[in-house]
Amino acid sequence: MSEARGIPDRTLFWGMATTQLIGWGTIHVPFPLLVAPIADELGWSRVLINGAYTAGLLAAGLAAVPAGRWLDRHGPRGLMNTGMLGAALLLFAMSLVQHPAAYVAIWILLGLVQAMCLWGTAMAVVVAEARDVRRTVTSITFVTGFTVTVFVPLSGALIDLLGWRGAVQVLALMQLGAAFGTVVMLRDARVPARGVTVRAGPGLRARLKEPAFLGLALCFSAHAFIGMGLGAHLIPLLRARDWPEATVLLIAAAHGPAQVTARMLLFAAGRRVTMRSVGYLASCLVPVGMLALATGPTSLALTAVFVLCWGMGDGLLTIVRTAGAAEILGREGFGAISGALSAITVAPRMAAPLLLALLWEAADGYGPVPWLLAGVGLAVAGGFILAARQPDGGVSAR
């Protein structure tokens, strides 16, 4: 990309933090709260309502690589601006929906625009534009970490006050504001010169066969499986241990503070640590946490170890997913590479809740589930170690 101008890191931080907070908060966070009122009003089955959402996730994964290629070749302005505006229009369309086919189509289109403007693409823009990728990504995650905290009560209040259709219309207006913010943020974005190839080295297909890419793909896919699996099953798993409900909710809620603590420590460490070393620590914390969960079904102390290790590892891996991958694989052509990493994690994200539910049913309880998660946690660590042992793929992520 041209070295002229570019977006200042401070602008990237405020712009991406705000627009990603709103983007995720309007599209994804309200969905569980909308299922019941949509089913009640329209008489649709929850299988249909949830299936449409799942189809949107699949569409986002399939569109991730084409979106990344477009970003590398043409820059972010057209891609992200169109995606953010499209998300606002589709949310407004959802507020008017009456037919199940239209509802399914809207979620599939939302998946496509998500690939154009939400996390994977946004972080690829940060990698391309930021002077200090790690510091910028870490700062953004401080803000986006509060997405659920902000939008769950906000969405619930809007539904209570305006009904689900009115609530979605307000969310669409908020997304329209995020679209305007994206346009402003990307005014100075670098645009590749016409006729200049993005990368002089191997093409994307060859890069996908490199040990470094394969290791990161294994690491992030296993991490995605654990994250989605625990998101769906952690509270019922803890309830099955016959602890008081307040204890169960406190353990589940402690994940967020552990994430924030880890990110604050990384921010404070600055350039004294490399993203490789951060990735080693984060990826190894995951299996330790899962083993603590598996070996201490009646131990609050071991459960606290689980929360601390999983929360800190999860919080750091979100940053490693961008800054660490850029340090290992290089920053050139990162849009397509990031898109490929996102696409690979779709299947484990979608499969994890169902597979853990089937294991629970077969075992008549959650007993073997933490042991499976511990095995997957070893894949997180093993994949990152394989990737990190390879030579640098390009310019450091600084």
XYZ file of N, CA and C in Angstrom, residues 11 56-57 119 129 139 170 222 249 272 306 314 343 391:
42
model
N -6.905 7.919 15.836
C -8.155 7.882 15.077
C -8.617 6.447 14.879
N -26.567 -17.020 8.892
C -25.817 -15.773 8.784
C -24.367 -15.935 9.192
N -24.117 -16.701 10.253
C -22.740 -16.962 10.676
C -21.972 -17.720 9.596
N -15.283 -7.574 12.889
C -13.984 -7.726 13.536
C -12.837 -8.139 12.623
N -2.828 -0.242 8.685
C -2.714 1.203 8.892
C -1.908 1.603 10.122
N -5.882 -1.560 22.833
C -6.735 -0.438 23.262
C -8.166 -0.625 22.776
N -34.461 1.238 16.433
C -33.515 2.088 17.156
C -32.087 1.572 16.962
N -9.388 -24.205 17.575
C -9.606 -24.847 18.872
C -10.074 -23.829 19.905
N -23.249 -17.763 39.043
C -23.246 -16.531 38.258
C -21.979 -15.717 38.495
N 8.136 -4.387 25.699
C 9.088 -5.254 26.417
C 8.817 -6.731 26.160
N -9.452 -22.140 36.996
C -10.040 -22.217 35.652
C -10.465 -20.842 35.151
N -8.088 -16.270 27.101
C -9.057 -15.842 26.104
C -8.872 -14.370 25.758
N -12.544 -17.807 8.275
C -13.373 -18.825 7.631
C -13.163 -20.194 8.265
N 9.968 -18.930 11.066
C 10.541 -17.588 10.904
C 9.473 -16.567 10.587
